[in-house]
Structure formats: C-alpha cells, structure tokens
CSV table of C-alpha atoms in Angstrom, one decimal:
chain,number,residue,atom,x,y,z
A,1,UNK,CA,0.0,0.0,0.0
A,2,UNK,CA,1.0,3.5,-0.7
A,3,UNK,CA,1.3,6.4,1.6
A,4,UNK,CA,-0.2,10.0,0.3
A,5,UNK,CA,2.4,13.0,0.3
A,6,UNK,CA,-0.1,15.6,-0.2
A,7,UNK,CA,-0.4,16.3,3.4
A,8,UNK,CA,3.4,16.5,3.7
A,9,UNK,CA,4.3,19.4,1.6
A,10,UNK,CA,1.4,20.8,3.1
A,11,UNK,CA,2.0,20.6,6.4
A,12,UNK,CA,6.1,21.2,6.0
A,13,UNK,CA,4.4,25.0,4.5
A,14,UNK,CA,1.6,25.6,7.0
A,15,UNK,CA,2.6,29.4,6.8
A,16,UNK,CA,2.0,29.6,3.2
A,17,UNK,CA,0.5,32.5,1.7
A,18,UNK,CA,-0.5,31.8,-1.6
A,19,UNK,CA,-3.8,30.2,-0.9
A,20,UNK,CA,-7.1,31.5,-3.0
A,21,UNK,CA,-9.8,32.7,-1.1
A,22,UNK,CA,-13.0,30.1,-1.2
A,23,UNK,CA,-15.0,31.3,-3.0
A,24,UNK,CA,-12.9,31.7,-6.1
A,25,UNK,CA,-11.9,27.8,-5.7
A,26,UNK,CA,-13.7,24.9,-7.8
A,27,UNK,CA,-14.1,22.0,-4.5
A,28,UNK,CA,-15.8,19.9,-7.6
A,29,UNK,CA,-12.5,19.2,-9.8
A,30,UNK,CA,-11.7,16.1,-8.0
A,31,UNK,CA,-10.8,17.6,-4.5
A,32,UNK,CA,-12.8,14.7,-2.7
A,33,UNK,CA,-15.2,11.8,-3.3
A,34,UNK,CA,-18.4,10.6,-2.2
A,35,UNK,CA,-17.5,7.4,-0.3
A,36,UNK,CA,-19.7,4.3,1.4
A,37,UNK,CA,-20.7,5.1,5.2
A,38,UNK,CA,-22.8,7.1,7.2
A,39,UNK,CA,-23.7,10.8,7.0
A,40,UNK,CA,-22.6,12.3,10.3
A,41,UNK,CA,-22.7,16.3,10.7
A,42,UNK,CA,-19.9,17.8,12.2
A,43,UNK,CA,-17.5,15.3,12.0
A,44,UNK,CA,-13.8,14.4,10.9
A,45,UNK,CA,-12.1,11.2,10.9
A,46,UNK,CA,-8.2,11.1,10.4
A,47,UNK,CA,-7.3,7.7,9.0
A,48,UNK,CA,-3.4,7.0,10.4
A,49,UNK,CA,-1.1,5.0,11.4
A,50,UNK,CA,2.3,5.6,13.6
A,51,UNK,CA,4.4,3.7,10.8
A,52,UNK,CA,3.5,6.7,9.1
A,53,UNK,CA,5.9,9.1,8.8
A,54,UNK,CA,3.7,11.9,7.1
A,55,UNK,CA,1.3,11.4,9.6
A,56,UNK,CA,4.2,12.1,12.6
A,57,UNK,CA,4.5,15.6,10.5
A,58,UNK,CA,0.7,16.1,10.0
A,59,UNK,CA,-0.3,15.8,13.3
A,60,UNK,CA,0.1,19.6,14.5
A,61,UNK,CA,-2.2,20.6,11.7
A,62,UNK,CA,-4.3,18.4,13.2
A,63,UNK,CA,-4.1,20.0,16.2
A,64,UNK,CA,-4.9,23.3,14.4
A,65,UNK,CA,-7.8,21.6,12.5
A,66,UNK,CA,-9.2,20.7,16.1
A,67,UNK,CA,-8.9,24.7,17.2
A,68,UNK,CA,-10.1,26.4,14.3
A,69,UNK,CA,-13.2,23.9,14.3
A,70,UNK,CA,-14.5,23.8,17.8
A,71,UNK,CA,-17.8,22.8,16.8
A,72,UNK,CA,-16.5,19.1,15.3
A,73,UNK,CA,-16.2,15.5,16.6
A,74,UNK,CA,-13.0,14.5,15.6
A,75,UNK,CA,-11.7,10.6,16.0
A,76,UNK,CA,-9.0,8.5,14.4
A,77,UNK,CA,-9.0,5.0,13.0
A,78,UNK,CA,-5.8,3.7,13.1
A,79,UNK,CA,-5.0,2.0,9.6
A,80,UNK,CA,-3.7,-1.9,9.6
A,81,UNK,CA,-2.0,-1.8,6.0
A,82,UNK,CA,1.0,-0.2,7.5
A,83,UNK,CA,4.0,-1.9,9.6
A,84,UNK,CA,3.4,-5.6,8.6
A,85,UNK,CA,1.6,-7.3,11.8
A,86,UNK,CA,2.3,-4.5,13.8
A,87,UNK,CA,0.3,-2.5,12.2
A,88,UNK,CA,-3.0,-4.7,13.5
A,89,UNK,CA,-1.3,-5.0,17.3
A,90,UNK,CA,-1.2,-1.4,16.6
A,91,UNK,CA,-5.2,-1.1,15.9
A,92,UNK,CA,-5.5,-3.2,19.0
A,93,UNK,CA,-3.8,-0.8,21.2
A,94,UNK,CA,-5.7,2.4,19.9
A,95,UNK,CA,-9.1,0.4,20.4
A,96,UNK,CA,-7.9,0.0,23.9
A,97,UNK,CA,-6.8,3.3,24.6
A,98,UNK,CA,-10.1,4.4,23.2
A,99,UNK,CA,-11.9,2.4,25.6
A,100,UNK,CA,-10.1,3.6,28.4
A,101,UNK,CA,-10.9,7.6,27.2
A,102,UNK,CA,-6.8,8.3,26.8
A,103,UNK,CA,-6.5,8.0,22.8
A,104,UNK,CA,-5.8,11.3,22.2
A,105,UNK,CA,-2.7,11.3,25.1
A,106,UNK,CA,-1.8,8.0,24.1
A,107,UNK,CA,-1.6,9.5,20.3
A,108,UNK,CA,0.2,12.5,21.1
A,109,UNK,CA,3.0,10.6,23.1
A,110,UNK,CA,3.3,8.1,20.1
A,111,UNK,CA,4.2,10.4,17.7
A,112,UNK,CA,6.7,12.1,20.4
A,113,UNK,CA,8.2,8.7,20.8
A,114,UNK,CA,8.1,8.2,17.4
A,115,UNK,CA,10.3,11.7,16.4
A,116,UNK,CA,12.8,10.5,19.3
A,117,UNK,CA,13.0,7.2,17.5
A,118,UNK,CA,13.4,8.9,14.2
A,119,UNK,CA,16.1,11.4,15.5
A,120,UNK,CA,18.3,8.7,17.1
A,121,UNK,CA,17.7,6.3,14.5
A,122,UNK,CA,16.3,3.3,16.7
A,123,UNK,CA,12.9,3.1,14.9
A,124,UNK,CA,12.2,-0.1,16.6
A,125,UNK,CA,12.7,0.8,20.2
A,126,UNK,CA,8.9,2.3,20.7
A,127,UNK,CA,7.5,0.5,23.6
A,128,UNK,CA,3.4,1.1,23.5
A,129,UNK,CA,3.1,-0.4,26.7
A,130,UNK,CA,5.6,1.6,28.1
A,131,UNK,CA,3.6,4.9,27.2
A,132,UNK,CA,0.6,2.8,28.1
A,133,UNK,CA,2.1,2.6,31.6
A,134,UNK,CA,3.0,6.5,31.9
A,135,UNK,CA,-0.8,7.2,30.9
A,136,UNK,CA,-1.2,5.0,34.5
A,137,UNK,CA,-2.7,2.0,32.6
A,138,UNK,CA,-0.9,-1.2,34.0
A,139,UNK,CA,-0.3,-4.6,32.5
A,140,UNK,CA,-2.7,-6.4,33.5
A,141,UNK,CA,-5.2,-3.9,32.8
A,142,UNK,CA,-4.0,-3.5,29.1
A,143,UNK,CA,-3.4,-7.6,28.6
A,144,UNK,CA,-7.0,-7.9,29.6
A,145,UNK,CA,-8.4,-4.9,27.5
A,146,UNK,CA,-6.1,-6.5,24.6
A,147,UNK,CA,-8.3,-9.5,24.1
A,148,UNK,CA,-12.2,-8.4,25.0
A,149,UNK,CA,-14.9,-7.9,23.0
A,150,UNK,CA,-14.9,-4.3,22.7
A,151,UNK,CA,-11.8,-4.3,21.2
A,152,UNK,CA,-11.7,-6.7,18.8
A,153,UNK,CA,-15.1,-5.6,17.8
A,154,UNK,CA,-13.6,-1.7,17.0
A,155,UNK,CA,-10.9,-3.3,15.4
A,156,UNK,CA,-13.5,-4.9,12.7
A,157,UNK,CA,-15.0,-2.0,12.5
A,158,UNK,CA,-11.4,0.1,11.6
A,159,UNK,CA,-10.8,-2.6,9.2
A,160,UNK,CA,-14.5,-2.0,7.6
A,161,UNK,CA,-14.2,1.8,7.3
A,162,UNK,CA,-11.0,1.8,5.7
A,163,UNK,CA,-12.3,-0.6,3.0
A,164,UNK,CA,-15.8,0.9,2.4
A,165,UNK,CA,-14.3,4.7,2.3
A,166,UNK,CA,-11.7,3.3,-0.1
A,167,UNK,CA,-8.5,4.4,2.1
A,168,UNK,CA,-4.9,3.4,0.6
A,169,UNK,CA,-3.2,6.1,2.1
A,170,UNK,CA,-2.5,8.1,5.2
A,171,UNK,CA,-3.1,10.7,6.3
A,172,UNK,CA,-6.4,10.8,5.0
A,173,UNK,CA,-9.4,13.1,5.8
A,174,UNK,CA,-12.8,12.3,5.7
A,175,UNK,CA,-15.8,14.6,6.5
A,176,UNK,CA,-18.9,14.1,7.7
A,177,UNK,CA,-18.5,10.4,7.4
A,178,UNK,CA,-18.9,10.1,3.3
A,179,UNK,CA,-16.7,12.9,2.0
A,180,UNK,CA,-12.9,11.4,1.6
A,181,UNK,CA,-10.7,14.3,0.7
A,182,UNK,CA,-7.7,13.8,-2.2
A,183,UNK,CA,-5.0,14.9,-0.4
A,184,UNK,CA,-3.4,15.7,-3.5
A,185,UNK,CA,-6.0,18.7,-4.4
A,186,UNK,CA,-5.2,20.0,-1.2
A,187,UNK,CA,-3.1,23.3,-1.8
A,188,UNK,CA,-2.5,24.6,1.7
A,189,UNK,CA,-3.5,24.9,5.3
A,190,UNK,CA,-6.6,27.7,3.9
A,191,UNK,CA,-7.4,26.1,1.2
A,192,UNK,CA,-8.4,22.4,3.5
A,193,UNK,CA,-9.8,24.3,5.9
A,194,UNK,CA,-12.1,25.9,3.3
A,195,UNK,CA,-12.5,22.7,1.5
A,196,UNK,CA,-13.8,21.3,5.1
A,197,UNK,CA,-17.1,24.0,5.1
A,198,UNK,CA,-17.9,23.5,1.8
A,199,UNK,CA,-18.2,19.8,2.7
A,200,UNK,CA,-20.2,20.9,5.9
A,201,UNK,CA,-22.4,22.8,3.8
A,202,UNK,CA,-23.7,20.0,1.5
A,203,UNK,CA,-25.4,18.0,4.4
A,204,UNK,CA,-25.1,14.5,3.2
A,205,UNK,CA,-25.9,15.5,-0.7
C-alpha cells in the first residue's frame, strides 16, 4: 500500500501565503469523493497510522484543524495496512486506549516517541506499553483490555471503514462520514480548511 504526500508538503508550508480565497476555488474538480458510510454532521475522521511518517508531521495541523473547528467531533481509525503485523497490534492498542478515554494522550506521546525514535535512529525501540504505563494504565489492565470484546469488535469496524471509504493512504481526511478528501488537491492549510465547510455545507448530498 502506498502512503499520500499531499499532506506532507502541506504541512512542511503551513505558513504559506499563496492560498485562494474560497469562493474563487472549484471543490468539484476532484478535490474529494463521495465514499460508502454514514452521514454524520460535524465530524472528521483522520485515517493514520504511527508507521507513518507523514502522519508524525501532520499531526500539529491536526491540532490546528481541532482549534479552528471547535464545533466538530474528531476521531481517528488507526490504519492496519502499514507496519506488517504490527500495524494490526497497533489497531488493537488504539481500540484500547479508546476504551479507556486516553486515545488522544496516548496519540500525542506516540508520535513524540516516534520523532525520538526517528532522530536517534532506533525506529524499533517504541515501547506502546511503556507509554501505556505512563498514561497509568498497567499490564494487567491493558493484557486484559487486549483480548475483550470491545476491542476486537472496534478493530473490525477500523478494518471495515477503511475498505468501504476506499483508504490506501495516510493521512487521509474524511468529512462528515462520506466525504474522503484527495490529499493531493489540497493546496494549503486555507485552502483544507475551506475545503472542510464546503463539505459541511452539502449535508449529506
């Protein structure tokens, strides 16, 4: 499986300046498509994965995504195509840190351990259950949550999101449930966010 760059130049230029303003921009050239699951309003879904290396450097836009639109639900599915069986150990542990109302903590420290890794060139020294254990989750609390039902069941669903909405990729975007942005129309920071309200705005059409 491939992994998009769109995002990358993007977010290495977040201060950009050369974006158009929205309503000089054509959204229906190809810069999303209609994909299979459930209209939700007010919603964004980052598919990702921490083998990803453009989704280590897309995640403060993420973080910017979240502030400039207060009004939106925003989850992640963490993608299984990506780092061989760790990728679906991976899913596992997200499912579980879901459960346990710490995914967004547990995110942010994996992509921090993730740039250490990177910068010291020991890419497969990232201990999960290490970061599990500073978020004050112990062993035996995350060998248990491993292997229930709620977690295996979230995991299915991850896998059956990211094969109805047609993801290859990440990061990928997807708004309001059915509206899977091309990364590659995205042409900077305004231009996404803009691209994000007009896809509001349809409702589901």
């Amino acid at each position: 499986m491939r992994k998009f760059s769109g995002f990358l130049a993007l977010a290495a230029a977040v201060l950009f300046s050369f974006a158009a303003a929205a309503a000089e921009e054509n959204f229906e050239d190809g810069s999303y498509t209609k994909v299979k699951g459930t209209y939700a309003h007010n919603t964004l879904t980052e598919y990702f994965s921490f083998f990803c290396g453009h989704c280590v450097r897309f995640q403060p836009m993420m973080h910017d995504l979240e502030k400039d639109f207060p009004e939106v639900k925003f989850s992640r599915v963490h993608v299984a195509f990506l780092g061989g069986d760790l990728g679906t150990k991976m899913q596992s542990l997200y499912a579980f840190a879901e459960q346990k109302g710490i995914e967004d903590k547990f995110t942010d420290r994996m992509f921090e351990e993730v740039k250490k890794a990177q910068a010291a060139g020991e890419h497969g020294k990232i201990d999960p259950l290490e970061v599990f254990a500073d978020l004050g989750i112990t062993k035996d609390e995350l060998d248990a949550g491993m292997d229930n039902l709620l977690t295996n069941s979230r995991v299915v669903q991850f896998d059956n999101m990211v094969k109805d909405q047609g993801i290859e990729g990440t990061p990928t975007l997807v708004v309001e449930g059915i509206y899977r942005i091309n990364t590659d129309h995205v042409k900077s920071y305004d231009y996404l966010k803009a691209l994000i309200k007009y896809l509001q705005a349809k409702k589901g059409a």
